[in-house]
Coordinates of C-alpha atoms and ligand atoms in Angstrom, one line a residue:
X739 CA 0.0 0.0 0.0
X740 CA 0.7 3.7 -0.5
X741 CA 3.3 4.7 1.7
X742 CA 5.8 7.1 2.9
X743 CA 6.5 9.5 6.0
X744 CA 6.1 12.8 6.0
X745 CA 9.0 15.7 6.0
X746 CA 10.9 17.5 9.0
X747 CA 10.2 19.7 10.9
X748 CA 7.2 17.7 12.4
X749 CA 5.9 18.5 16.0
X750 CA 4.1 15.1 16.1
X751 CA 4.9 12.9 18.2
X752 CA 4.3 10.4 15.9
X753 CA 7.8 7.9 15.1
X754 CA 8.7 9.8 11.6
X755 CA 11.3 9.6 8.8
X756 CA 12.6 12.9 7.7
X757 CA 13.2 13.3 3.7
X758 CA 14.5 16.0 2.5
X759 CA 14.1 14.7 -1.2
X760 CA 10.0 15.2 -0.7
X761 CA 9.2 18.5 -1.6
X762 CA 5.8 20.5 -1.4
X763 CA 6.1 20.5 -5.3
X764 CA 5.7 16.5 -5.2
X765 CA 3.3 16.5 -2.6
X766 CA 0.5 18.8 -5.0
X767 CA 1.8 17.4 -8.1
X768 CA 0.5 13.6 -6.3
X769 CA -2.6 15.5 -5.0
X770 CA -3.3 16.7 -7.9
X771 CA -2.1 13.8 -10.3
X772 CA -3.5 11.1 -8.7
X773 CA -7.0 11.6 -9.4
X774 CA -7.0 12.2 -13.3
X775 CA -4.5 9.5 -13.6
X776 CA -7.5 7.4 -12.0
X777 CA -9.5 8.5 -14.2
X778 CA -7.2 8.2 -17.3
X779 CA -6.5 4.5 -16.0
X780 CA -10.3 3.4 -16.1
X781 CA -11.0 5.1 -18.9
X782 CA -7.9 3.4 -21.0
X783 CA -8.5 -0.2 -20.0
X784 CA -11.9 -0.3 -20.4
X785 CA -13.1 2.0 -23.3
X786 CA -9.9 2.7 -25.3
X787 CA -8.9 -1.2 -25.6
X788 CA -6.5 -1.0 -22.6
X789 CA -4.3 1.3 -25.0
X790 CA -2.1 4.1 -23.6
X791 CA -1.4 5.8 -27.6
X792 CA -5.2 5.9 -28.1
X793 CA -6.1 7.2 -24.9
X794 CA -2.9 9.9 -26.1
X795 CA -4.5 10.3 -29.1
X796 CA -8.1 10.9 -27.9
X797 CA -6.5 13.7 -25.4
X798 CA -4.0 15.6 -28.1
X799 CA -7.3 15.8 -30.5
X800 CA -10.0 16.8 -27.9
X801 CA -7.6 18.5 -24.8
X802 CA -9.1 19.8 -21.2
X803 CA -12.7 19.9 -22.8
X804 CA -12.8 16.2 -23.6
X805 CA -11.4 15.1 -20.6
X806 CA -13.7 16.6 -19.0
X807 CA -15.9 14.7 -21.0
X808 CA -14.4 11.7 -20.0
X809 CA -14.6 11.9 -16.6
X810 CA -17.6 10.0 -15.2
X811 CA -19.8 12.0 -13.0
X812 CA -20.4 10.4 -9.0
X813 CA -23.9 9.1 -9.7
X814 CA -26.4 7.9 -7.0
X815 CA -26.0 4.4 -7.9
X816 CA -22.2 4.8 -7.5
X817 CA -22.6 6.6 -4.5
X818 CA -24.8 4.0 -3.3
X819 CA -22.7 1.2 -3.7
X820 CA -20.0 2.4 -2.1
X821 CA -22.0 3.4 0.8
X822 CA -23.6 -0.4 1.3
X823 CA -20.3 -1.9 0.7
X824 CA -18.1 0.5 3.2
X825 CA -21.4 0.4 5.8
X826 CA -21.2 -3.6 5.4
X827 CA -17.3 -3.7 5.9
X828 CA -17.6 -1.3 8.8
X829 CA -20.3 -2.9 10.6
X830 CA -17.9 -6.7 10.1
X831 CA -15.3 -5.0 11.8
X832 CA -17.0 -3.6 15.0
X833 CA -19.2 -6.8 15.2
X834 CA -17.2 -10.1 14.0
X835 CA -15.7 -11.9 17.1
X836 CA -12.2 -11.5 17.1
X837 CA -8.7 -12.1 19.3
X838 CA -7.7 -9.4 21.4
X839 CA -4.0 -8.5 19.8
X840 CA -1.7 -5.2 20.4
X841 CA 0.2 -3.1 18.3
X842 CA 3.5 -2.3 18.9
X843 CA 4.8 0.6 21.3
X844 CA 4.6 3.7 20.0
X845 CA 7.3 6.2 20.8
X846 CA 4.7 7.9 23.1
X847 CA 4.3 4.8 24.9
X848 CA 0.7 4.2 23.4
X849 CA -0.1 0.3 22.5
X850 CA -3.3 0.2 20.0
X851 CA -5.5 -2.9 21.3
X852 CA -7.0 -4.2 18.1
X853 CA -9.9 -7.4 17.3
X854 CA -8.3 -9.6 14.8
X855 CA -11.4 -10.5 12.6
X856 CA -9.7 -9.8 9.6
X857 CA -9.9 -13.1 8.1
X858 CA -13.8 -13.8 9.3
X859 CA -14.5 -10.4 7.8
X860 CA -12.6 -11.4 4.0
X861 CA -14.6 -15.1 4.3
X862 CA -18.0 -13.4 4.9
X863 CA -17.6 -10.5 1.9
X864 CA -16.7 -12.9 -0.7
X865 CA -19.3 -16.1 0.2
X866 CA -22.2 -12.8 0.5
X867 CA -20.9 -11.4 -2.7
X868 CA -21.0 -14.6 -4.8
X869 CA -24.2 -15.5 -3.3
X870 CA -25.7 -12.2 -3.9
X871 CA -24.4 -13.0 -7.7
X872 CA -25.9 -16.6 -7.4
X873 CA -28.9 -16.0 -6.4
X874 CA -29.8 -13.4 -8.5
X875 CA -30.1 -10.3 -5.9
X876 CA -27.6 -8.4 -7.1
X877 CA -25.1 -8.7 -10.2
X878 CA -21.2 -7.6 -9.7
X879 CA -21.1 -6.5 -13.5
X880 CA -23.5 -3.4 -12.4
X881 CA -20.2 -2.6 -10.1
X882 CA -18.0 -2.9 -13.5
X883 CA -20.6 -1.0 -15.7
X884 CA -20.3 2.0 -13.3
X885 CA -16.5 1.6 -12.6
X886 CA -15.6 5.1 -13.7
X887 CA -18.5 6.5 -11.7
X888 CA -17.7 4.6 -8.9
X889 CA -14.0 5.8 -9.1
X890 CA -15.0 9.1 -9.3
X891 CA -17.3 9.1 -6.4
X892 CA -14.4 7.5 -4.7
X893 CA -11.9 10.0 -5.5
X894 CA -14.0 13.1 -4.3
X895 CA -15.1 11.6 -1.0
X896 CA -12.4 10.1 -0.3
X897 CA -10.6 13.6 -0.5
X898 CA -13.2 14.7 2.0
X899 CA -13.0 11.7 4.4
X900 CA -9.0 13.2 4.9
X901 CA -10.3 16.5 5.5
X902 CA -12.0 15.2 8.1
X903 CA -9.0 13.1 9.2
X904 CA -7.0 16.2 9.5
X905 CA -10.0 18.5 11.0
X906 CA -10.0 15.6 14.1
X907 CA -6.2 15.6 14.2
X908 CA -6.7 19.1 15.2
X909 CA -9.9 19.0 17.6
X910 CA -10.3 15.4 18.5
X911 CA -7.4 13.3 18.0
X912 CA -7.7 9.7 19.4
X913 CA -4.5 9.1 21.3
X914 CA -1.0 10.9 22.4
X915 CA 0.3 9.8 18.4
X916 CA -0.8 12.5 17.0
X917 CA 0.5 16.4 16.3
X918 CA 0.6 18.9 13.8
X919 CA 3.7 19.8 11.7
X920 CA 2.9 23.2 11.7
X921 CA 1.8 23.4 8.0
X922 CA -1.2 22.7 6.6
X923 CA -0.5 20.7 3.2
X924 CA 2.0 18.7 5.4
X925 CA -1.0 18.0 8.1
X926 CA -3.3 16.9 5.6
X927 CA -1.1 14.9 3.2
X928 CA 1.0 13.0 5.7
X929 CA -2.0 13.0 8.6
X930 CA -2.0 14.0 12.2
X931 CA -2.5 10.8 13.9
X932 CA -1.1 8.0 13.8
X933 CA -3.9 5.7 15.7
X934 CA -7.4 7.6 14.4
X935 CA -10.6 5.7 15.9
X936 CA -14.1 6.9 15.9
X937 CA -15.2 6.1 19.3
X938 CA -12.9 3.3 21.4
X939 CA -13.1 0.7 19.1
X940 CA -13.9 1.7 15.1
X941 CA -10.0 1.7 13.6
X942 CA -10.1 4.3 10.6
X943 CA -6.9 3.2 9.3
X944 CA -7.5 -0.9 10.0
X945 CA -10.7 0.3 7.9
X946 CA -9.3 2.3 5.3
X947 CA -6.3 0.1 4.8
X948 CA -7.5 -3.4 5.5
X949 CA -11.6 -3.6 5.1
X950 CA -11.9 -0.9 2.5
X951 CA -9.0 -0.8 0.6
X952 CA -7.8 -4.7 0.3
X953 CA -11.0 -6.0 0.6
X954 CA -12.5 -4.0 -2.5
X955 CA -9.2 -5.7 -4.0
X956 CA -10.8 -9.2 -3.5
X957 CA -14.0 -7.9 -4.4
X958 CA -13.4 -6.2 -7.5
X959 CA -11.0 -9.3 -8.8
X960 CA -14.5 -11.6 -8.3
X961 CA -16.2 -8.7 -10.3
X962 CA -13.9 -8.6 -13.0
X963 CA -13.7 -12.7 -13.3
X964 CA -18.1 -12.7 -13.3
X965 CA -18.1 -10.0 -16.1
X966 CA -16.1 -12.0 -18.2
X967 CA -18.4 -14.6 -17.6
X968 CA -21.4 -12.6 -18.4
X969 CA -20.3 -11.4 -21.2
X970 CA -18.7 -14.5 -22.8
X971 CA -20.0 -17.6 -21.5
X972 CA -16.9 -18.7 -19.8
X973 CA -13.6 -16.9 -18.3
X974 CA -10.6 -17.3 -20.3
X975 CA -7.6 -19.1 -18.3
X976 CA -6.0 -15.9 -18.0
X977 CA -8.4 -14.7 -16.4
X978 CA -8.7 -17.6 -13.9
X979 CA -4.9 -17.3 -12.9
X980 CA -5.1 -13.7 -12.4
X981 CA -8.0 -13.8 -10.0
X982 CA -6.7 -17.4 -8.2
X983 CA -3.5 -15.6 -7.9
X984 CA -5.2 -11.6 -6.8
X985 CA -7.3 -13.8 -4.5
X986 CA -4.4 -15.7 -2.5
X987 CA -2.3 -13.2 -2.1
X988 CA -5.5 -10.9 -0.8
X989 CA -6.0 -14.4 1.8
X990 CA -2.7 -14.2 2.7
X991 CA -2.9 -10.5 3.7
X992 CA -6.4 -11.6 5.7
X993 CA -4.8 -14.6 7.2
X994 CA -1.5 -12.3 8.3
X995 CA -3.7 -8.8 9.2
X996 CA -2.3 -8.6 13.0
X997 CA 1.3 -8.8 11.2
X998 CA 0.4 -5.9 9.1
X999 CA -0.6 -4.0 12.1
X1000 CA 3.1 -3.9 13.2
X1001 CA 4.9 -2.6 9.7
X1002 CA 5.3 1.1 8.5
X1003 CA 1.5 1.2 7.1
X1004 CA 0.0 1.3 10.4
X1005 CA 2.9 1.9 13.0
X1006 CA 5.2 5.0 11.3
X1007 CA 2.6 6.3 8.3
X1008 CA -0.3 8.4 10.1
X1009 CA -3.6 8.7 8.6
X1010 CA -3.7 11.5 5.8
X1011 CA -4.4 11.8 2.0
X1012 CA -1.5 9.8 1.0
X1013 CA -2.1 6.5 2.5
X1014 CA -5.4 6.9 3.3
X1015 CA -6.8 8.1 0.0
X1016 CA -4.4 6.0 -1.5
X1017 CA -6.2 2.6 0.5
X1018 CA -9.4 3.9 -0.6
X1019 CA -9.0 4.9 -4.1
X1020 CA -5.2 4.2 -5.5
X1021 CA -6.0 0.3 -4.2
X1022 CA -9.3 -0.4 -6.4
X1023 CA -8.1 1.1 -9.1
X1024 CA -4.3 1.0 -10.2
X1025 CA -4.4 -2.6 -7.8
X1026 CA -7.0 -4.2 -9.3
X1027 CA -6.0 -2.7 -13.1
X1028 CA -4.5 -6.0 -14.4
X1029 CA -7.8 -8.0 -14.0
X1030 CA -9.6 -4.6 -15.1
X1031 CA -7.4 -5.0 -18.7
X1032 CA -8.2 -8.9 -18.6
X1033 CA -12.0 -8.6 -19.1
X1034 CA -12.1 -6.9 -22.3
X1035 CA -8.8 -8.9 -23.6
X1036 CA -9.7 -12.8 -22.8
X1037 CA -6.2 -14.3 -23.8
X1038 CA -6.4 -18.1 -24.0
X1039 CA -2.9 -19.7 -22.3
X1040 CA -3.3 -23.3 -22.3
X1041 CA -3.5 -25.6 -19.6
X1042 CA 0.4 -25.9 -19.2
X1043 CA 1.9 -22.1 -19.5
X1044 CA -1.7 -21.2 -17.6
X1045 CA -0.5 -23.6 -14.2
X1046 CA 3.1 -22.7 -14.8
X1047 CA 2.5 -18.8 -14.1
X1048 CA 0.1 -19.9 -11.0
X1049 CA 2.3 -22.2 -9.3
X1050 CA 5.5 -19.6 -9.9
X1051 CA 2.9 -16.6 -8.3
X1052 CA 2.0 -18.7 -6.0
X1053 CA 5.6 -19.8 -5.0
X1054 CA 6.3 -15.9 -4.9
X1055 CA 3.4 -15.4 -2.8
X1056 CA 4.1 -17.8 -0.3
X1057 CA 8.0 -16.8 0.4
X1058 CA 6.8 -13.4 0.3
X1059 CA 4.7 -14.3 3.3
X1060 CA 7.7 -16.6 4.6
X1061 CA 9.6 -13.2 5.0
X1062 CA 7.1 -11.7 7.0
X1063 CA 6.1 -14.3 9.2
X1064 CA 9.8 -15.3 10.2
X1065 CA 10.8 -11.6 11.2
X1066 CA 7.8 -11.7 13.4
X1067 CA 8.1 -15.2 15.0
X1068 CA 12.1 -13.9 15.4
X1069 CA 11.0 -11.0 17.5
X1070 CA 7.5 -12.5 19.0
X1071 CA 10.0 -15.6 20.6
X1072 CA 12.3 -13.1 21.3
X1073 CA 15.1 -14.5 19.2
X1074 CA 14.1 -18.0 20.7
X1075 CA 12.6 -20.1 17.6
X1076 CA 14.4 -21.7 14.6
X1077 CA 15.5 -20.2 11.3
X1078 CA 15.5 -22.1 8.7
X1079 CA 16.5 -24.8 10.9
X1080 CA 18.5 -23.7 13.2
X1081 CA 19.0 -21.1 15.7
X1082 CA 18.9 -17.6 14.3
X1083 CA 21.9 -15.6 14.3
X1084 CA 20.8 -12.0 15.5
X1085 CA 22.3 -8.1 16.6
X1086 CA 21.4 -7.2 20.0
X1087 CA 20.6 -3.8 19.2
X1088 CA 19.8 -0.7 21.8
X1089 CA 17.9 2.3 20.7
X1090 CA 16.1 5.5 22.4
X1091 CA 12.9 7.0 22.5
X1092 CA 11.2 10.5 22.2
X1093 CA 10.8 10.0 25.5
X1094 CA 14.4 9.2 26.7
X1095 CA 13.9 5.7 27.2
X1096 CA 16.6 3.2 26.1
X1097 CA 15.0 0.1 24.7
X1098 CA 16.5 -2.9 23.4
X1099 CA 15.3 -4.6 19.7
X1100 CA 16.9 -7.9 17.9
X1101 CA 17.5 -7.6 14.2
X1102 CA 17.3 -11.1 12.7
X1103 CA 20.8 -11.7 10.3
X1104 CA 19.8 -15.4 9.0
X1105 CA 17.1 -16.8 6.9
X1106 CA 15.6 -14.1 4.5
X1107 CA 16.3 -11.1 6.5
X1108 CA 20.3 -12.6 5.9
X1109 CA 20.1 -12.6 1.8
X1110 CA 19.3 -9.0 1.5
X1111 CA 18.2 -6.3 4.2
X1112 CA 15.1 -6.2 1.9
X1113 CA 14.1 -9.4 0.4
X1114 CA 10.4 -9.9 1.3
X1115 CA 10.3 -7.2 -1.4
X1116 CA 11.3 -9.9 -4.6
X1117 CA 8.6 -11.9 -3.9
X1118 CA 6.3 -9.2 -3.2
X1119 CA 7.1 -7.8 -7.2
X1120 CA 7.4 -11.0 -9.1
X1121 CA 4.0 -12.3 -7.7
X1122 CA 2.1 -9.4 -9.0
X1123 CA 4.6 -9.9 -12.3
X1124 CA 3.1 -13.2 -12.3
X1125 CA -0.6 -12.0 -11.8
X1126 CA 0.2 -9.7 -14.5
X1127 CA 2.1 -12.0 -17.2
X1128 CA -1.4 -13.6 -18.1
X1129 CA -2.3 -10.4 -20.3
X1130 CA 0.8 -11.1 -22.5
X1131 CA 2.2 -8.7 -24.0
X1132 CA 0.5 -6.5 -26.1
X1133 CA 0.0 -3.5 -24.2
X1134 CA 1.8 -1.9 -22.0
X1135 CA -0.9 -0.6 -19.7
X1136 CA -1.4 -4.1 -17.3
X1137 CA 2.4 -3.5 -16.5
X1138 CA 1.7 -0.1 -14.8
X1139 CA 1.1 -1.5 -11.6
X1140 CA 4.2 -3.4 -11.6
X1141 CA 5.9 -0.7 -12.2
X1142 CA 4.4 1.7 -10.0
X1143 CA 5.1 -1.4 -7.3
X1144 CA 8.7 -1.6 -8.0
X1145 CA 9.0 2.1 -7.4
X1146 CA 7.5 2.1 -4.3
X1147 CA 9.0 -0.6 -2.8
X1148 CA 12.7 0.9 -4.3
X1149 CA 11.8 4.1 -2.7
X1150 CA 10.5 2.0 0.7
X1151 CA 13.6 0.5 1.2
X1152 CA 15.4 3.4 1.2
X1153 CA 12.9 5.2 3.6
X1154 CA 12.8 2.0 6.0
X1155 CA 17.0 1.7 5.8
X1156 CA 17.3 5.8 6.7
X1157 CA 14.7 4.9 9.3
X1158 CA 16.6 2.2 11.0
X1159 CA 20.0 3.8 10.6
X1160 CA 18.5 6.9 12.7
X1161 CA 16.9 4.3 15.2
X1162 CA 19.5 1.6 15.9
X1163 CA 22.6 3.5 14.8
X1164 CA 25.8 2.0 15.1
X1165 CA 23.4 -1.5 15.3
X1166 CA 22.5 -0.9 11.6
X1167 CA 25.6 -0.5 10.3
X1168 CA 26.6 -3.8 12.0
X1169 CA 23.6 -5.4 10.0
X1170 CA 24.6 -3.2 6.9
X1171 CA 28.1 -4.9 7.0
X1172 CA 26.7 -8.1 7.6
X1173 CA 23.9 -7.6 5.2
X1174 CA 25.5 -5.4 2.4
X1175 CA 22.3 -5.8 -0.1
X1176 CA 19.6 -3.5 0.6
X1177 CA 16.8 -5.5 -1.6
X1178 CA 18.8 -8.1 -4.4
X1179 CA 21.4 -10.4 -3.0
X1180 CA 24.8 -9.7 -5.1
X1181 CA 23.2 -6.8 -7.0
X1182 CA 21.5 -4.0 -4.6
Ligands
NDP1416 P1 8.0 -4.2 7.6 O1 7.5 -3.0 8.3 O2 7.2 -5.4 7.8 O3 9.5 -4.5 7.9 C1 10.4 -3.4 8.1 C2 10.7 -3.2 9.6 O4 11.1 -4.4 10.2 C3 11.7 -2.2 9.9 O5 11.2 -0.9 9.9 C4 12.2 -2.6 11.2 O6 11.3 -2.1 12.2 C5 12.1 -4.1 11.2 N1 13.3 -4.8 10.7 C6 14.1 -4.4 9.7 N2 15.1 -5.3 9.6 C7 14.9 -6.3 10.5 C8 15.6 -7.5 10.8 N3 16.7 -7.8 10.2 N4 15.1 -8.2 11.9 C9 14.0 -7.8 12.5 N5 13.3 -6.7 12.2 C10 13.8 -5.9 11.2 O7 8.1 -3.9 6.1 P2 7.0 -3.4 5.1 O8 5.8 -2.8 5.8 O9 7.6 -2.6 4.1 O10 6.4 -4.8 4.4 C11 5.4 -5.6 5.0 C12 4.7 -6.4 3.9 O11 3.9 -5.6 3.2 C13 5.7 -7.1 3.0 O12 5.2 -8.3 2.6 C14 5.7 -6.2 1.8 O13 6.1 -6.8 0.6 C15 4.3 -5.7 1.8 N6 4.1 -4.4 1.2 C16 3.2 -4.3 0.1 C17 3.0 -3.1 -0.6 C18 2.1 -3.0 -1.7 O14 1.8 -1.9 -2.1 N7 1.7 -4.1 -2.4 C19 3.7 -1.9 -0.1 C20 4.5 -2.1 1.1 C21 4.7 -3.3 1.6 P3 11.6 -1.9 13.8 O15 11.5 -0.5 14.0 O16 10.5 -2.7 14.4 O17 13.0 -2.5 14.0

């Protein structure tokens, strides 16, 4: 998901990384590129053959006026079914059962309780969604046939949802995470709290992130699979490995939510336009494109090249999850469990908080975290590579979010490794020297 920290000069008390690269010029061009690119996105894959040149060409011959044209207006129905669907995904999360589970310490000494129903929520959405389909009460090709609509009713609210984000950072924040940098575009693009709730319970950013955001990415991969149906008779094998593979790795993000509540997302990013907005709008859409591309462009694999793809994505899917799950079984056993067979080798490290505390952390050197500093991020590309590879290659267009992924997690990497140098110091560059690859063993 969207990610990065905000700039200096931050009174927040929030944990933050300091980047003097990000600029006020790249924050408004992102504010204000974000949402035609949405737009321009949709509008490519689904009524200009999933073609970047024609989409080019339709823009140089028409300009601002027929872009305006092009941009779907928020309609009732659109409005509508995001309000059922984020109503129904809000009311899963206060009202599933759940585990009790904790965050992590915040630097203010603030530990978020959380109910881990992540995975009962996911099973209920999709078995009410097909069956909605299935018995004929409601049809998920409506939800493609107003995609752009939907889009663009997502794009405006969601822009006022973080107004109201930053208008609570300022009257009613939720906890002592929270501050204001001073400047207004900074408050509002990076966020003011880093643990919003509405009331004691209602997460905002366990709903914008998790049961909004990666949910509708579930969701919308079923859609675009049923349309193809619809509109075909049958779904092209393509089209079946992209959803199988969209659809595991969405499972596996279910099945690990608690772990996600413990990385930069939730316990370093606070909740403003850019990874909030980007949850609830950049998700659907520039997530989901690949299928999006697929329904209009049924490609027929073959039974062999069609399992070869799935069972590489799902190989990629599964060590990417590997990664995760032995950093946090390393530092939940407090260094005590085995890595890859045998006992971990580890730095002790030491490191201080905003409040003057000295706390002591492990850094895991063995197993993944030993190839590269990094490494959960291979997996994480090549699987959507493989979820992508389906749509061969005639356009370039699938490949955006690849792209756009590799960038991010690139730029991530960076963040995280500036993060961790100014946390652990002298610790870091022990694991740096022990670890010289920041993401590809032998090459980066
Ligand atoms: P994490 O937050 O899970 O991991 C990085 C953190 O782990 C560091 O900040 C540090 O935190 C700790 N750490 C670093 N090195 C070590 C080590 N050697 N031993 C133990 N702890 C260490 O990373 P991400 O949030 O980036 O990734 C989590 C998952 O989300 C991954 O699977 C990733 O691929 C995925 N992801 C997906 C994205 C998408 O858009 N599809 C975007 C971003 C991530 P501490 O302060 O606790 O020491």
């Amino acid at each position: 998901m969207a990610v990065q920290s905000p700039p200096s000069k931050s009174k927040s008390n929030a944990e933050t990384v300091h980047s003097p690269l990000v600029t006020y010029a790249s924050m408004i061009s992102l504010l204000t590129l974000c949402p035609p690119f949405v737009i321009l996105l949709w509008y490519s894959m689904t009524l200009a053959d999933g073609s970047v040149s024609q989409t080019l060409d339709y823009l140089s011959r028409n300009g601002l006026q027929g872009f305006l044209r092009i941009w779907p207006r928020p309609t009732p129905i659109a409005c509508k079914i995001i309000a059922i669907y984020a109503a129904f995904e809000a009311a899963l999360q206060l009202l599933l059962p759940g585990k009790t589970v904790y965050g992590p310490i915040s630097p203010t000494g603030h530990r978020p309780v959380y109910k881990a129903n992540g995975v009962a929520a996911y099973l209920v959405t999709l078995v009410a969604y097909v069956a909605l389909w299935w018995f004929g009460i409601f049809n998920p090709t409506i939800v493609y046939d107003h995609l752009g609509e939907i889009y663009s009713a997502l794009i405006f609210g969601s822009f006022v949802f973080c107004i109201f984000l930053y208008i609570k950072g300022h009257l009613a924040p939720s906890s002592t995470d929270s501050g204001s940098s001073g400047n207004i575009i900074i408050d509002f693009y990076w966020g003011m709290e880093l643990y919003p709730r509405i009331g004691k319970h209602f997460d905002i950013k366990v709903f914008t992130n998790c049961r909004f955001g990666m949910m509708s990415w579930a969701v919308l991969a079923l859609t675009y699979c049923i349309k193809q149906y619809e509109e075909n008779g049958k779904v092209a094998d393509s089209m079946l490995v992209n959803t199988a593979l969209m659809l595991i790795y969405v499972t596996k993000f279910f099945w690990w939510e608690a772990g996600y509540w413990n990385t930069m997302d939730i316990a370093h990013d606070r909740a403003g336009f850019y990874i909030c907005w980007g949850c609830l709008v950049w998700v659907p859409s520039v997530y989901t494109s690949p299928g999006m591309y697929l329904v209009n462009h049924p490609v027929n694999l073959g039974t062999q090249l069609a399992l070869t793809i799935l069972v590489a994505g799902i190989l990629c899917i599964y060590i990417n999850y590997d990664c995760d799950r032995q950093r946090q079984e390393f530092r939940r056993t407090n260094g005590k469990c085995r890595v890859w067979g045998k006992a971990p080798s580890k730095i002790e490290a030491s490191y201080t908080t905003t409040a003057g505390e000295t706390k002591r952390s492990l850094l895991l050197t063995s197993g993944w975290w030993g190839l590269s500093r990094h490494f959960h991020y291979v997996p994480e590309i090549l699987a959507a590579f493989f979820w992508t590879v389906p749509a061969l290659f005639n356009h370039f267009l699938p490949y955006f979010y690849v792209m756009f992924l590799t960038i991010l997690l690139f730029d991530r990497a960076k963040r995280d490794d500036d993060r961790c140098r100014s946390k652990y110091g002298k610790y870091w560059k022990l694991y740096c020297d022990k670890v010289p690859y920041r993401i590809i063993p032998g090459i980066y």
